[in-house]
Amino acid sequence: MNKYFLSLMSILILFQSFKVSDEIFNNKKDQKKGYIILEQEDDDDEVTVADDKSDVKEEKIDFELLFTKASLDGGEKIAKQCVACHSVDNSLKVKVGPPLWGIVNRNAASISDFKYSEALINFKKAWSREELFYFLEKPKDYIKGTKMIYKGLKKPSDRADLISYLESLK
Ligand code: HEC
């Protein structure tokens, strides 16, 4: 009787361990599947990144849109960051930087009584909306060697607001 019971038990244990190992095996399989799914999600992300890049190419369209939405009042507030170094009225007073009156579409480095850096003299472009937009994002990166020490404005909408305000200075 005892023998029978023991062998029954061992069969049960054996059976149980098969089940357990089966479960482990299945789990592993599931994990593998899960991994593959994750990888696919990564691929999807890359596709999204590629989409973002194509958005950058279409920035010109967004650029126009940005300016139709721009706020002059918002720009005036942001311009407080500039007035420490720039005058904004028609006195055309030179401060640490050249005056910003009439800056939009003015030729770069064209204020005769301001001593510009070599970098800005060599820039040789007019300050269109677009040039200002990229310069003000990070001046030091856009014109390497400029002596304008200003960290820049990250948000495109802030720059559009500011440039709209600068356009009103005429
Ligand atoms: C810490 C002082 C400082 C601040 C703040 C500053 N600027 Fe300037 N800015 C300068 C100096 C100095 C120059 C001349 C740069 C050179 O010669 O390389 C300059 C040049 C410029 C020019 C080119 C002008 C020209 O005649 O070609 C523009 C445009 C300009 N700044 C806009 C701005 C705006 C807009 C802001 C505010 C968001 C700002 N700056 C903030 C110091 C400053």
mmCIF file with all atom_site columns, N, CA and C in Angstrom, residues 10 46 157 161:
data_model
loop_
_atom_site.group_PDB
_atom_site.id
_atom_site.type_symbol
_atom_site.label_atom_id
_atom_site.label_alt_id
_atom_site.label_comp_id
_atom_site.label_asym_id
_atom_site.label_entity_id
_atom_site.label_seq_id
_atom_site.pdbx_PDB_ins_code
_atom_site.Cartn_x
_atom_site.Cartn_y
_atom_site.Cartn_z
_atom_site.occupancy
_atom_site.B_iso_or_equiv
_atom_site.pdbx_formal_charge
_atom_site.auth_seq_id
_atom_site.auth_comp_id
_atom_site.auth_asym_id
_atom_site.auth_atom_id
_atom_site.pdbx_PDB_model_num
ATOM 1  N N  . SER A 1 10  ? 5.084  9.922  -6.952  1.00 0.00 ? 10  SER A N  1
ATOM 2  C CA . SER A 1 10  ? 6.181  10.280 -7.854  1.00 0.00 ? 10  SER A CA 1
ATOM 3  C C  . SER A 1 10  ? 5.666  10.537 -9.270  1.00 0.00 ? 10  SER A C  1
ATOM 4  N N  . GLU A 1 46  ? 10.883 54.927 -35.416 1.00 0.00 ? 46  GLU A N  1
ATOM 5  C CA . GLU A 1 46  ? 11.794 55.477 -36.429 1.00 0.00 ? 46  GLU A CA 1
ATOM 6  C C  . GLU A 1 46  ? 11.022 56.093 -37.580 1.00 0.00 ? 46  GLU A C  1
ATOM 7  N N  . SER A 1 157 ? 7.212  79.999 -31.937 1.00 0.00 ? 157 SER A N  1
ATOM 8  C CA . SER A 1 157 ? 6.124  80.977 -31.814 1.00 0.00 ? 157 SER A CA 1
ATOM 9  C C  . SER A 1 157 ? 6.596  82.240 -31.085 1.00 0.00 ? 157 SER A C  1
ATOM 10 N N  . ASP A 1 161 ? 6.480  85.958 -32.678 1.00 0.00 ? 161 ASP A N  1
ATOM 11 C CA . ASP A 1 161 ? 5.898  87.082 -31.937 1.00 0.00 ? 161 ASP A CA 1
ATOM 12 C C  . ASP A 1 161 ? 6.895  88.245 -31.906 1.00 0.00 ? 161 ASP A C  1
#
